[in-house]
PDB file of C-alpha atoms in Angstrom:
ATOM      1  CA  MET A  95       0.000   0.000   0.000  1.00 56.00           C
ATOM      2  CA  GLU A  96       1.112   3.544  -0.723  1.00 56.00           C
ATOM      3  CA  LEU A  97       0.644   6.417   1.747  1.00 59.00           C
ATOM      4  CA  TYR A  98      -1.076   9.649   0.628  1.00 61.00           C
ATOM      5  CA  ASN A  99      -1.526  12.265   3.396  1.00 71.00           C
ATOM      6  CA  ASN A 100      -2.710   9.728   6.025  1.00 83.00           C
ATOM      7  CA  TYR A 101      -4.582   7.698   3.388  1.00 93.00           C
ATOM      8  CA  TRP A 102      -3.350   4.344   2.094  1.00 95.00           C
ATOM      9  CA  LYS A 103      -4.073   3.218  -1.440  1.00 95.00           C
ATOM     10  CA  LEU A 104      -5.527  -0.280  -1.510  1.00 95.00           C
ATOM     11  CA  ILE A 105      -3.835  -2.607  -3.972  1.00 93.00           C
ATOM     12  CA  LYS A 106      -6.543  -4.088  -6.196  1.00 93.00           C
ATOM     13  CA  ASP A 107      -5.012  -7.560  -6.243  1.00 93.00           C
ATOM     14  CA  GLU A 108      -5.257  -7.688  -2.434  1.00 92.00           C
ATOM     15  CA  ILE A 109      -8.988  -6.981  -2.109  1.00 96.00           C
ATOM     16  CA  PRO A 110     -11.486  -9.846  -2.633  1.00 97.00           C
ATOM     17  CA  SER A 111     -12.823  -8.575  -5.987  1.00 97.00           C
ATOM     18  CA  ARG A 112      -9.290  -7.837  -7.222  1.00 97.00           C
ATOM     19  CA  GLY A 113     -10.922  -4.748  -8.764  1.00 96.00           C
ATOM     20  CA  CYS A 114     -12.354  -6.856 -11.593  1.00 97.00           C
ATOM     21  CA  PHE A 115     -15.861  -5.358 -11.235  1.00 97.00           C
ATOM     22  CA  TYR A 116     -14.739  -1.726 -11.237  1.00 97.00           C
ATOM     23  CA  ASN A 117     -13.512   0.770 -13.789  1.00 95.00           C
ATOM     24  CA  ALA A 118      -9.885   0.132 -14.746  1.00 94.00           C
ATOM     25  CA  ASP A 119      -9.043   3.616 -13.436  1.00 95.00           C
ATOM     26  CA  ALA A 120     -10.829   3.115 -10.111  1.00 97.00           C
ATOM     27  CA  VAL A 121      -8.804   3.994  -7.009  1.00 96.00           C
ATOM     28  CA  ILE A 122      -9.621   3.310  -3.344  1.00 97.00           C
ATOM     29  CA  LYS A 123      -7.738   5.184  -0.610  1.00 96.00           C
ATOM     30  CA  ILE A 124      -8.473   4.562   3.056  1.00 97.00           C
ATOM     31  CA  ARG A 125      -7.415   5.982   6.421  1.00 96.00           C
ATOM     32  CA  PRO A 126      -7.735   4.675  10.013  1.00 96.00           C
ATOM     33  CA  LEU A 127     -10.617   5.688  12.277  1.00 96.00           C
ATOM     34  CA  ASN A 128     -10.444   8.928  14.228  1.00 96.00           C
ATOM     35  CA  VAL A 129     -11.732   9.692  17.739  1.00 96.00           C
ATOM     36  CA  GLN A 130     -15.144  10.875  16.558  1.00 96.00           C
ATOM     37  CA  GLU A 131     -15.717   7.703  14.535  1.00 97.00           C
ATOM     38  CA  VAL A 132     -14.698   5.402  17.402  1.00 96.00           C
ATOM     39  CA  LYS A 133     -17.233   7.201  19.625  1.00 96.00           C
ATOM     40  CA  TYR A 134     -19.853   6.717  16.916  1.00 95.00           C
ATOM     41  CA  LEU A 135     -19.116   2.975  16.779  1.00 94.00           C
ATOM     42  CA  SER A 136     -20.145   2.706  20.428  1.00 93.00           C
ATOM     43  CA  THR A 137     -23.747   3.358  19.325  1.00 94.00           C
ATOM     44  CA  LEU A 138     -23.873   0.220  17.148  1.00 92.00           C
ATOM     45  CA  SER A 139     -26.885  -2.044  17.585  1.00 91.00           C
ATOM     46  CA  PRO A 140     -28.399  -4.809  15.446  1.00 89.00           C
ATOM     47  CA  GLN A 141     -30.952  -2.287  14.169  1.00 91.00           C
ATOM     48  CA  ASN A 142     -28.536   0.449  12.998  1.00 94.00           C
ATOM     49  CA  ALA A 143     -25.261  -1.413  12.428  1.00 94.00           C
ATOM     50  CA  THR A 144     -25.423  -1.522   8.618  1.00 95.00           C
ATOM     51  CA  ASP A 145     -26.171   2.195   8.270  1.00 96.00           C
ATOM     52  CA  ILE A 146     -23.479   3.228  10.754  1.00 96.00           C
ATOM     53  CA  ILE A 147     -20.789   1.048   9.193  1.00 96.00           C
ATOM     54  CA  ASN A 148     -21.653   2.346   5.720  1.00 97.00           C
ATOM     55  CA  GLU A 149     -21.435   5.916   7.014  1.00 97.00           C
ATOM     56  CA  ILE A 150     -18.092   5.351   8.732  1.00 97.00           C
ATOM     57  CA  ILE A 151     -16.499   3.519   5.799  1.00 97.00           C
ATOM     58  CA  SER A 152     -17.664   6.233   3.397  1.00 97.00           C
ATOM     59  CA  LYS A 153     -15.998   8.870   5.608  1.00 96.00           C
ATOM     60  CA  CYS A 154     -12.736   6.918   5.750  1.00 97.00           C
ATOM     61  CA  VAL A 155     -12.316   6.328   2.010  1.00 97.00           C
ATOM     62  CA  ILE A 156     -11.536   8.466  -1.000  1.00 96.00           C
ATOM     63  CA  LEU A 157     -12.899   6.940  -4.203  1.00 97.00           C
ATOM     64  CA  GLU A 158     -11.878   7.809  -7.717  1.00 96.00           C
ATOM     65  CA  ASN A 159     -13.889   6.570 -10.717  1.00 97.00           C
ATOM     66  CA  LEU A 160     -15.989   4.436  -8.380  1.00 97.00           C
ATOM     67  CA  LYS A 161     -19.291   5.062  -6.575  1.00 97.00           C
ATOM     68  CA  PHE A 162     -19.601   3.940  -2.980  1.00 98.00           C
ATOM     69  CA  GLU A 163     -22.826   1.997  -3.615  1.00 97.00           C
ATOM     70  CA  ASP A 164     -21.090  -0.011  -6.373  1.00 98.00           C
ATOM     71  CA  ILE A 165     -18.488  -1.479  -4.000  1.00 98.00           C
ATOM     72  CA  LEU A 166     -18.863  -5.246  -3.659  1.00 98.00           C
ATOM     73  CA  LEU A 167     -20.000  -6.447  -0.234  1.00 97.00           C
ATOM     74  CA  ALA A 168     -16.889  -8.629  -0.031  1.00 97.00           C
ATOM     75  CA  ASP A 169     -14.711  -5.522  -0.505  1.00 97.00           C
ATOM     76  CA  ARG A 170     -16.829  -3.592   1.999  1.00 97.00           C
ATOM     77  CA  GLU A 171     -16.112  -6.267   4.604  1.00 95.00           C
ATOM     78  CA  TYR A 172     -12.411  -6.119   3.694  1.00 95.00           C
ATOM     79  CA  MET A 173     -12.447  -2.359   4.316  1.00 96.00           C
ATOM     80  CA  ALA A 174     -14.168  -2.831   7.684  1.00 94.00           C
ATOM     81  CA  PHE A 175     -11.505  -5.398   8.650  1.00 91.00           C
ATOM     82  CA  TRP A 176      -8.780  -3.016   7.444  1.00 93.00           C
ATOM     83  CA  LEU A 177     -10.198  -0.233   9.616  1.00 94.00           C
ATOM     84  CA  ARG A 178     -10.312  -2.486  12.660  1.00 91.00           C
ATOM     85  CA  ALA A 179      -6.805  -3.873  12.152  1.00 89.00           C
ATOM     86  CA  ASN A 180      -5.230  -0.451  11.528  1.00 92.00           C
ATOM     87  CA  SER A 181      -7.196   1.646  14.017  1.00 93.00           C
ATOM     88  CA  PHE A 182      -6.919  -0.445  17.187  1.00 90.00           C
ATOM     89  CA  GLN A 183      -4.039  -2.039  19.033  1.00 81.00           C
ATOM     90  CA  GLN A 184      -6.047  -3.917  21.651  1.00 73.00           C
ATOM     91  CA  ASN A 185      -9.419  -4.461  19.970  1.00 68.00           C
ATOM     92  CA  ASN A 186      -8.292  -5.707  16.570  1.00 65.00           C
ATOM     93  CA  GLY A 187      -9.350  -9.337  16.883  1.00 69.00           C
ATOM     94  CA  TYR A 188     -12.157 -11.544  18.184  1.00 74.00           C
ATOM     95  CA  SER A 189     -12.391 -13.393  21.484  1.00 76.00           C
ATOM     96  CA  LEU A 190     -14.195 -16.726  21.179  1.00 79.00           C
ATOM     97  CA  SER A 191     -15.638 -18.785  24.056  1.00 83.00           C
ATOM     98  CA  LEU A 192     -15.213 -22.423  23.033  1.00 85.00           C
ATOM     99  CA  LYS A 193     -15.757 -25.885  24.476  1.00 86.00           C
ATOM    100  CA  CYS A 194     -13.799 -28.913  23.265  1.00 89.00           C
ATOM    101  CA  GLU A 195     -16.174 -31.646  22.136  1.00 85.00           C
ATOM    102  CA  HIS A 196     -13.470 -34.246  22.857  1.00 83.00           C
ATOM    103  CA  CYS A 197     -12.394 -33.502  26.446  1.00 89.00           C
ATOM    104  CA  GLY A 198     -15.013 -30.956  27.547  1.00 86.00           C
ATOM    105  CA  LYS A 199     -12.454 -28.226  28.261  1.00 86.00           C
ATOM    106  CA  GLU A 200     -13.917 -24.684  28.149  1.00 88.00           C
ATOM    107  CA  TYR A 201     -11.452 -22.048  27.006  1.00 86.00           C
ATOM    108  CA  LYS A 202     -11.019 -18.638  25.384  1.00 85.00           C
ATOM    109  CA  HIS A 203      -9.380 -18.291  21.994  1.00 82.00           C
ATOM    110  CA  GLU A 204      -8.235 -15.012  20.492  1.00 80.00           C
ATOM    111  CA  VAL A 205      -8.688 -14.831  16.717  1.00 78.00           C
ATOM    112  CA  GLN A 206      -6.740 -12.181  14.833  1.00 75.00           C
ATOM    113  CA  LEU A 207      -7.954 -10.837  11.504  1.00 73.00           C
ATOM    114  CA  ALA A 208      -4.882 -12.350   9.860  1.00 73.00           C
ATOM    115  CA  ASP A 209      -6.224 -15.792  10.849  1.00 76.00           C
ATOM    116  CA  PHE A 210      -9.040 -15.458   8.306  1.00 79.00           C
ATOM    117  CA  PRO A 211      -7.799 -16.595   4.851  1.00 84.00           C
ATOM    118  CA  THR A 212      -8.991 -14.366   2.000  1.00 90.00           C
ATOM    119  CA  ILE A 213     -10.571 -15.946  -1.073  1.00 94.00           C
ATOM    120  CA  LEU A 214      -9.798 -13.727  -4.065  1.00 97.00           C
ATOM    121  CA  TYR A 215     -11.932 -13.532  -7.182  1.00 97.00           C
ATOM    122  CA  ASN A 216     -11.082 -16.081  -9.865  1.00 96.00           C
ATOM    123  CA  GLU A 217     -12.893 -15.435 -13.140  1.00 93.00           C
ATOM    124  CA  GLU A 218     -12.891 -19.117 -14.080  1.00 93.00           C
ATOM    125  CA  LEU A 219     -14.407 -20.261 -10.789  1.00 94.00           C
ATOM    126  CA  GLN A 220     -16.451 -17.423  -9.333  1.00 96.00           C
ATOM    127  CA  LYS A 221     -17.771 -15.388 -12.237  1.00 95.00           C
ATOM    128  CA  PRO A 222     -21.439 -14.245 -12.332  1.00 97.00           C
ATOM    129  CA  ARG A 223     -23.562 -16.942 -13.877  1.00 97.00           C
ATOM    130  CA  GLU A 224     -26.859 -18.076 -15.281  1.00 97.00           C
ATOM    131  CA  ILE A 225     -28.494 -21.117 -13.701  1.00 97.00           C
ATOM    132  CA  ILE A 226     -31.705 -23.061 -14.238  1.00 97.00           C
ATOM    133  CA  LEU A 227     -33.622 -24.407 -11.252  1.00 97.00           C
ATOM    134  CA  PRO A 228     -34.602 -27.924 -12.369  1.00 97.00           C
ATOM    135  CA  ASP A 229     -37.890 -28.373 -10.486  1.00 96.00           C
ATOM    136  CA  CYS A 230     -39.549 -25.048 -11.315  1.00 95.00           C
ATOM    137  CA  ASN A 231     -37.657 -24.625 -14.602  1.00 96.00           C
ATOM    138  CA  ILE A 232     -36.846 -20.978 -13.829  1.00 96.00           C
ATOM    139  CA  LYS A 233     -33.739 -19.273 -15.171  1.00 97.00           C
ATOM    140  CA  LEU A 234     -31.872 -17.096 -12.700  1.00 97.00           C
ATOM    141  CA  PHE A 235     -28.909 -14.770 -13.057  1.00 98.00           C
ATOM    142  CA  LEU A 236     -26.493 -14.532 -10.148  1.00 98.00           C
ATOM    143  CA  LYS A 237     -24.054 -11.698  -9.486  1.00 98.00           C
ATOM    144  CA  HIS A 238     -21.669 -10.587  -6.751  1.00 98.00           C
ATOM    145  CA  PRO A 239     -23.740  -8.275  -4.510  1.00 98.00           C
ATOM    146  CA  THR A 240     -22.817  -4.642  -3.954  1.00 98.00           C
ATOM    147  CA  ILE A 241     -23.654  -2.122  -1.237  1.00 98.00           C
ATOM    148  CA  LYS A 242     -26.874  -1.351  -3.157  1.00 96.00           C
ATOM    149  CA  GLU A 243     -28.121  -4.859  -2.335  1.00 97.00           C
ATOM    150  CA  LEU A 244     -27.937  -4.184   1.419  1.00 96.00           C
ATOM    151  CA  LYS A 245     -31.521  -2.963   0.998  1.00 95.00           C
ATOM    152  CA  ARG A 246     -32.521  -6.601   0.580  1.00 96.00           C
ATOM    153  CA  THR A 247     -33.061  -7.875   4.108  1.00 95.00           C
ATOM    154  CA  SER A 248     -34.595 -10.891   5.788  1.00 95.00           C
ATOM    155  CA  THR A 249     -34.727 -12.299   9.307  1.00 93.00           C
ATOM    156  CA  ASP A 250     -33.276 -15.511   7.854  1.00 95.00           C
ATOM    157  CA  ASN A 251     -29.560 -14.888   7.191  1.00 93.00           C
ATOM    158  CA  GLU A 252     -29.238 -17.549   4.483  1.00 95.00           C
ATOM    159  CA  ILE A 253     -32.326 -16.325   2.631  1.00 97.00           C
ATOM    160  CA  GLN A 254     -30.972 -12.776   2.918  1.00 96.00           C
ATOM    161  CA  THR A 255     -27.697 -13.867   1.306  1.00 96.00           C
ATOM    162  CA  PHE A 256     -29.588 -15.522  -1.567  1.00 97.00           C
ATOM    163  CA  MET A 257     -31.692 -12.381  -2.077  1.00 97.00           C
ATOM    164  CA  ARG A 258     -28.574 -10.283  -2.492  1.00 97.00           C
ATOM    165  CA  TYR A 259     -26.971 -12.570  -5.067  1.00 98.00           C
ATOM    166  CA  LEU A 260     -30.015 -12.525  -7.356  1.00 97.00           C
ATOM    167  CA  ASP A 261     -29.429 -10.316 -10.391  1.00 96.00           C
ATOM    168  CA  ILE A 262     -32.964  -9.022 -10.585  1.00 93.00           C
ATOM    169  CA  ASP A 263     -34.281  -5.469 -10.802  1.00 89.00           C
ATOM    170  CA  THR A 264     -36.347  -5.276  -7.621  1.00 88.00           C
ATOM    171  CA  ASN A 265     -35.922  -4.556  -3.921  1.00 85.00           C
ATOM    172  CA  ASP A 266     -39.301  -5.992  -2.990  1.00 93.00           C
ATOM    173  CA  ASN A 267     -38.099  -8.012  -0.012  1.00 95.00           C
ATOM    174  CA  MET A 268     -41.403  -9.788   0.538  1.00 95.00           C
ATOM    175  CA  LEU A 269     -41.542 -10.917  -3.097  1.00 95.00           C
ATOM    176  CA  LEU A 270     -37.959 -12.217  -3.091  1.00 96.00           C
ATOM    177  CA  GLU A 271     -38.338 -13.906   0.278  1.00 96.00           C
ATOM    178  CA  ARG A 272     -41.590 -15.595  -0.724  1.00 96.00           C
ATOM    179  CA  PHE A 273     -40.025 -16.871  -3.952  1.00 96.00           C
ATOM    180  CA  LEU A 274     -36.987 -18.342  -2.184  1.00 97.00           C
ATOM    181  CA  CYS A 275     -38.939 -19.873   0.693  1.00 96.00           C
ATOM    182  CA  ASN A 276     -41.236 -21.705  -1.752  1.00 96.00           C
ATOM    183  CA  LEU A 277     -38.410 -23.384  -3.686  1.00 97.00           C
ATOM    184  CA  SER A 278     -38.238 -27.156  -3.620  1.00 97.00           C
ATOM    185  CA  ALA A 279     -35.373 -28.817  -1.769  1.00 97.00           C
ATOM    186  CA  ILE A 280     -33.607 -29.569  -5.059  1.00 97.00           C
ATOM    187  CA  ASP A 281     -33.959 -26.013  -6.418  1.00 98.00           C
ATOM    188  CA  TYR A 282     -32.861 -24.562  -3.087  1.00 98.00           C
ATOM    189  CA  SER A 283     -29.807 -26.831  -3.081  1.00 98.00           C
ATOM    190  CA  VAL A 284     -28.852 -25.877  -6.653  1.00 98.00           C
ATOM    191  CA  LEU A 285     -29.090 -22.177  -5.805  1.00 98.00           C
ATOM    192  CA  LYS A 286     -27.120 -22.586  -2.565  1.00 97.00           C
ATOM    193  CA  ASN A 287     -24.330 -24.586  -4.210  1.00 98.00           C
ATOM    194  CA  ASN A 288     -23.883 -22.012  -6.963  1.00 98.00           C
ATOM    195  CA  ILE A 289     -23.779 -19.118  -4.507  1.00 97.00           C
ATOM    196  CA  ASN A 290     -21.261 -20.989  -2.359  1.00 96.00           C
ATOM    197  CA  GLU A 291     -19.080 -21.532  -5.438  1.00 96.00           C
ATOM    198  CA  MET A 292     -19.154 -17.787  -6.153  1.00 97.00           C
ATOM    199  CA  PHE A 293     -18.075 -16.805  -2.638  1.00 96.00           C
ATOM    200  CA  ILE A 294     -15.175 -14.359  -2.297  1.00 97.00           C
ATOM    201  CA  GLY A 295     -13.907 -12.614   0.811  1.00 95.00           C
ATOM    202  CA  PHE A 296     -12.843 -13.763   4.260  1.00 90.00           C
ATOM    203  CA  GLU A 297     -13.151 -17.509   4.755  1.00 87.00           C
ATOM    204  CA  ARG A 298     -15.440 -18.364   7.686  1.00 80.00           C
ATOM    205  CA  GLN A 299     -13.893 -21.769   8.465  1.00 81.00           C
ATOM    206  CA  LEU A 300     -11.204 -21.792  11.164  1.00 82.00           C
ATOM    207  CA  SER A 301      -9.216 -24.700  12.612  1.00 84.00           C
ATOM    208  CA  ILE A 302      -8.593 -24.286  16.360  1.00 86.00           C
ATOM    209  CA  GLN A 303      -6.628 -26.644  18.620  1.00 87.00           C
ATOM    210  CA  CYS A 304      -7.810 -27.434  22.144  1.00 89.00           C
ATOM    211  CA  PRO A 305      -5.109 -26.268  24.607  1.00 87.00           C
ATOM    212  CA  ASP A 306      -5.764 -29.299  26.865  1.00 86.00           C
ATOM    213  CA  CYS A 307      -6.021 -32.403  24.686  1.00 90.00           C
ATOM    214  CA  GLY A 308      -4.653 -31.008  21.422  1.00 87.00           C
ATOM    215  CA  LYS A 309      -7.726 -32.029  19.436  1.00 89.00           C
ATOM    216  CA  ILE A 310      -8.254 -29.833  16.365  1.00 89.00           C
ATOM    217  CA  HIS A 311     -11.797 -28.621  15.808  1.00 84.00           C
ATOM    218  CA  HIS A 312     -13.234 -26.820  12.802  1.00 83.00           C
ATOM    219  CA  TYR A 313     -15.491 -23.886  13.507  1.00 80.00           C
ATOM    220  CA  THR A 314     -17.630 -21.705  11.264  1.00 79.00           C
ATOM    221  CA  ILE A 315     -17.412 -18.063  12.342  1.00 77.00           C
ATOM    222  CA  GLU A 316     -20.439 -15.939  11.502  1.00 77.00           C
ATOM    223  CA  LEU A 317     -19.632 -12.254  11.046  1.00 78.00           C
ATOM    224  CA  TYR A 318     -22.443  -9.721  10.888  1.00 83.00           C
ATOM    225  CA  ASP A 319     -22.339  -5.923  10.792  1.00 88.00           C
ATOM    226  CA  ASN A 320     -23.173  -5.684  14.489  1.00 86.00           C
ATOM    227  CA  GLY A 321     -19.986  -7.571  15.392  1.00 83.00           C
ATOM    228  CA  LEU A 322     -17.493  -6.432  12.757  1.00 84.00           C
ATOM    229  CA  PHE A 323     -15.840  -3.959  15.154  1.00 85.00           C
ATOM    230  CA  GLY A 324     -16.375  -5.905  18.347  1.00 79.00           C
ATOM    231  CA  SER A 325     -17.764  -4.203  21.443  1.00 81.00           C
ATOM    232  CA  ILE A 326     -16.814  -0.555  21.978  1.00 89.00           C
ATOM    233  CA  ASN A 327     -17.923   1.108  25.207  1.00 91.00           C
ATOM    234  CA  ILE A 328     -18.251   4.898  25.153  1.00 93.00           C
ATOM    235  CA  GLY A 329     -17.361   5.014  28.863  1.00 94.00           C
ATOM    236  CA  ASP A 330     -14.027   3.310  28.199  1.00 93.00           C
ATOM    237  CA  VAL A 331     -13.320   5.670  25.293  1.00 94.00           C
ATOM    238  CA  LEU A 332     -14.017   8.767  27.395  1.00 94.00           C
ATOM    239  CA  GLU A 333     -11.951   7.418  30.301  1.00 93.00           C
ATOM    240  CA  ILE A 334      -8.919   6.985  28.039  1.00 93.00           C
ATOM    241  CA  ILE A 335      -9.299  10.524  26.683  1.00 94.00           C
ATOM    242  CA  LEU A 336      -9.702  12.049  30.165  1.00 92.00           C
ATOM    243  CA  ARG A 337      -6.711  10.166  31.588  1.00 89.00           C
ATOM    244  CA  ILE A 338      -4.505  11.380  28.741  1.00 92.00           C
ATOM    245  CA  CYS A 339      -5.701  14.942  29.324  1.00 90.00           C
ATOM    246  CA  LYS A 340      -5.043  14.648  33.070  1.00 86.00           C
ATOM    247  CA  TYR A 341      -1.486  13.374  32.754  1.00 85.00           C
ATOM    248  CA  THR A 342      -0.343  15.301  29.677  1.00 88.00           C
ATOM    249  CA  ASN A 343      -2.575  18.406  29.669  1.00 88.00           C
ATOM    250  CA  TYR A 344      -3.251  17.626  25.995  1.00 91.00           C
ATOM    251  CA  GLN A 345      -6.751  18.111  24.617  1.00 92.00           C
ATOM    252  CA  ILE A 346      -7.424  15.363  22.089  1.00 94.00           C
ATOM    253  CA  PRO A 347      -9.279  16.655  18.989  1.00 95.00           C
ATOM    254  CA  GLU A 348     -12.118  14.646  17.462  1.00 95.00           C
ATOM    255  CA  THR A 349     -10.129  14.268  14.228  1.00 94.00           C
ATOM    256  CA  GLN A 350      -7.106  12.625  15.870  1.00 94.00           C
ATOM    257  CA  PRO A 351      -6.444   9.068  14.609  1.00 94.00           C
ATOM    258  CA  TRP A 352      -7.489   6.609  17.294  1.00 95.00           C
ATOM    259  CA  TRP A 353      -4.291   4.556  17.003  1.00 93.00           C
ATOM    260  CA  GLU A 354      -2.356   7.656  18.099  1.00 93.00           C
ATOM    261  CA  VAL A 355      -4.623   7.930  21.155  1.00 94.00           C
ATOM    262  CA  GLU A 356      -3.851   4.316  22.048  1.00 93.00           C
ATOM    263  CA  VAL A 357      -0.110   5.007  21.711  1.00 91.00           C
ATOM    264  CA  MET A 358      -0.496   7.956  24.120  1.00 91.00           C
ATOM    265  CA  GLN A 359      -2.481   5.728  26.460  1.00 90.00           C
ATOM    266  CA  VAL A 360       0.518   3.375  26.739  1.00 88.00           C
ATOM    267  CA  SER A 361       2.749   6.311  27.717  1.00 86.00           C
ATOM    268  CA  VAL A 362       0.199   7.559  30.247  1.00 86.00           C
ATOM    269  CA  ASN A 363      -0.015   4.070  31.786  1.00 83.00           C
ATOM    270  CA  LYS A 364       3.754   4.162  32.330  1.00 83.00           C
ATOM    271  CA  MET A 365       3.483   7.628  33.866  1.00 78.00           C
ATOM    272  CA  GLN A 366       0.776   6.404  36.226  1.00 76.00           C
ATOM    273  CA  GLU A 367       2.815   3.340  37.204  1.00 78.00           C
ATOM    274  CA  GLU A 368       5.807   5.561  37.968  1.00 74.00           C
ATOM    275  CA  GLU A 369       3.589   7.875  40.034  1.00 72.00           C
ATOM    276  CA  GLU A 370       2.298   4.946  42.067  1.00 74.00           C
ATOM    277  CA  ARG A 371       5.852   3.644  42.551  1.00 76.00           C
ATOM    278  CA  LEU A 372       6.968   6.996  43.915  1.00 74.00           C
ATOM    279  CA  MET A 373       3.976   7.194  46.241  1.00 73.00           C
ATOM    280  CA  ASN A 374       4.731   3.748  47.644  1.00 72.00           C
ATOM    281  CA  LYS A 375       8.405   4.662  48.027  1.00 69.00           C
ATOM    282  CA  ASN A 376       7.534   7.788  50.040  1.00 63.00           C
ATOM    283  CA  ASN A 377       4.940   6.051  52.214  1.00 60.00           C
ATOM    284  CA  ASP A 378       2.051   7.493  50.199  1.00 54.00           C
ATOM    285  CA  ARG A 379       3.553  11.011  50.353  1.00 55.00           C
ATOM    286  CA  MET A 380       4.617  12.340  46.970  1.00 51.00           C
ATOM    287  CA  THR A 381       6.649  15.494  46.393  1.00 52.00           C
ATOM    288  CA  LEU A 382       5.287  17.632  43.598  1.00 50.00           C
ATOM    289  CA  THR A 383       7.543  19.756  41.422  1.00 50.00           C
ATOM    290  CA  ARG A 384       6.639  23.321  40.465  1.00 45.00           C
ATOM    291  CA  SER A 385       5.775  22.215  36.903  1.00 46.00           C
ATOM    292  CA  GLN A 386       3.470  19.501  38.204  1.00 50.00           C
ATOM    293  CA  MET A 387       1.648  21.984  40.425  1.00 44.00           C
ATOM    294  CA  GLN A 388       0.978  24.229  37.416  1.00 46.00           C
ATOM    295  CA  VAL A 389      -0.706  21.470  35.362  1.00 44.00           C
TER     296      VAL A 389
END
């Protein structure tokens, strides 16, 4: 990646679509989250997550010869992962609570974003296609969904995925959902297999070894908008900002990159540890210098 005034240019061959569905001159530049955006992430809920993530990603990218709504959903997820990995030092992975089916051991496992293999677009294997459902004899066209297709929603996550892959000019969710739910088992299976073959993006299958017995288990990790950035508590964010202000007398602006705030937090933690050490050394009596009294 190349750096342009705090923005990094994404290399097309590294994103899931490999840029194959965009203009040849399309450019995507991205920057890490700032303080204001991290605060905004603390308001995420299942009801507003998609809108908030779209808003934040759109603020963090500069697009040339490409409209935001035409970005593939696989690339959108890549950008969300990029933001998480490059904006946080401590909250850039996922903590899983697991139980070994072999020995019964319950344990925590930290998954880093680098643990998710990325499936890149291969024109021979994953190109948009035309299929025929054998039972109902209906011809369907399948495409890689874009941000525009986020309007297609369903309470059933698998049905919702199918709705978004359909290359059809409608956002009538009830119509699409009714059509898919009434498919025969064979037609449903044909559609599912073709969509699975087209999949690009972060692989959901992870192999994790039990720390007790060494048994390797295979898990499917489901990632939805509400959990893409983990859990961010506004109280914790404000506490970090206030502690930095207290110990450094520096007012953090809303536009400051969050990773810089976390770097300052590490320094402040060391300052606090040294303060506590001095207090213990002087039997809880600490001598203040003139400069400290003026803070």
